[in-house]
Amino acid sequence: MKSITQFASLILIGNTLIILALVVFGFWMIHTPDAMPSWFAIAASISGSLGFGYQLGRIVGRKENELANFKGLR
């Protein structure tokens, strides 16, 4: 049960960091539009989201493997 709680808190922290980064990028683009092109901000947000999803998938896959090994399915 403890690992499920830690996993849920990890998801919450990751989502909060992504949203915070998007808000900061948005305010920076509004106040200094010549600082960097908008496509770069979009690409950065997409790559950050994909990186987080990849790490999350690795964690979920590892937990599923541990559970399957524990139950003797593999």
One Martini backbone bead per residue (centre of mass of N, CA, C, O) as a GRO file, in nm:
protein
   74
    1MET     BB    1   0.056   0.064  -0.018
    2LYS     BB    2   0.298   0.255  -0.007
    3SER     BB    3   0.373   0.246  -0.314
    4ILE     BB    4   0.109   0.368  -0.417
    5THR     BB    5   0.142   0.640  -0.276
    6GLN     BB    6   0.412   0.714  -0.407
    7PHE     BB    7   0.312   0.700  -0.699
    8ALA     BB    8   0.092   0.918  -0.674
    9SER     BB    9   0.287   1.145  -0.587
   10LEU     BB   10   0.461   1.137  -0.842
   11ILE     BB   11   0.240   1.217  -1.039
   12LEU     BB   12   0.166   1.486  -0.905
   13ILE     BB   13   0.444   1.620  -0.924
   14GLY     BB   14   0.482   1.597  -1.232
   15ASN     BB   15   0.230   1.756  -1.316
   16THR     BB   16   0.300   2.016  -1.166
   17LEU     BB   17   0.567   2.074  -1.317
   18ILE     BB   18   0.450   2.095  -1.600
   19ILE     BB   19   0.249   2.323  -1.547
   20LEU     BB   20   0.458   2.526  -1.442
   21ALA     BB   21   0.629   2.537  -1.700
   22LEU     BB   22   0.401   2.636  -1.888
   23VAL     BB   23   0.343   2.899  -1.736
   24VAL     BB   24   0.624   3.022  -1.759
   25PHE     BB   25   0.639   3.016  -2.067
   26GLY     BB   26   0.390   3.192  -2.115
   27PHE     BB   27   0.486   3.449  -1.967
   28TRP     BB   28   0.747   3.482  -2.130
   29MET     BB   29   0.608   3.511  -2.410
   30ILE     BB   30   0.437   3.761  -2.340
   31HIS     BB   31   0.676   3.958  -2.242
   32THR     BB   32   0.897   3.800  -2.454
   33PRO     BB   33   0.856   3.732  -2.784
   34ASP     BB   34   1.179   3.747  -2.876
   35ALA     BB   35   1.329   3.526  -2.711
   36MET     BB   36   1.142   3.294  -2.842
   37PRO     BB   37   0.998   3.082  -3.027
   38SER     BB   38   0.697   2.916  -3.018
   39TRP     BB   39   0.791   2.636  -3.122
   40PHE     BB   40   0.991   2.589  -2.890
   41ALA     BB   41   0.784   2.580  -2.660
   42ILE     BB   42   0.620   2.347  -2.774
   43ALA     BB   43   0.852   2.141  -2.791
   44ALA     BB   44   0.928   2.147  -2.490
   45SER     BB   45   0.654   2.053  -2.377
   46ILE     BB   46   0.636   1.786  -2.535
   47SER     BB   47   0.905   1.660  -2.440
   48GLY     BB   48   0.838   1.668  -2.139
   49SER     BB   49   0.586   1.488  -2.154
   50LEU     BB   50   0.725   1.241  -2.283
   51GLY     BB   51   0.935   1.195  -2.063
   52PHE     BB   52   0.733   1.146  -1.837
   53GLY     BB   53   0.583   0.908  -1.974
   54TYR     BB   54   0.828   0.722  -1.993
   55GLN     BB   55   0.892   0.701  -1.692
   56LEU     BB   56   0.612   0.601  -1.608
   57GLY     BB   57   0.620   0.341  -1.782
   58ARG     BB   58   0.864   0.214  -1.642
   59ILE     BB   59   0.741   0.195  -1.360
   60VAL     BB   60   0.493   0.028  -1.431
   61GLY     BB   61   0.645  -0.212  -1.559
   62ARG     BB   62   0.807  -0.287  -1.306
   63LYS     BB   63   0.564  -0.343  -1.122
   64GLU     BB   64   0.439  -0.566  -1.298
   65ASN     BB   65   0.682  -0.758  -1.286
   66GLU     BB   66   0.691  -0.793  -0.981
   67LEU     BB   67   0.404  -0.908  -0.956
   68ALA     BB   68   0.443  -1.151  -1.147
   69ASN     BB   69   0.680  -1.278  -0.990
   70PHE     BB   70   0.531  -1.312  -0.720
   71LYS     BB   71   0.291  -1.497  -0.855
   72GLY     BB   72   0.433  -1.688  -1.084
   73LEU     BB   73   0.391  -1.600  -1.402
   74ARG     BB   74   0.731  -1.597  -1.475
   0.00000   0.00000   0.00000
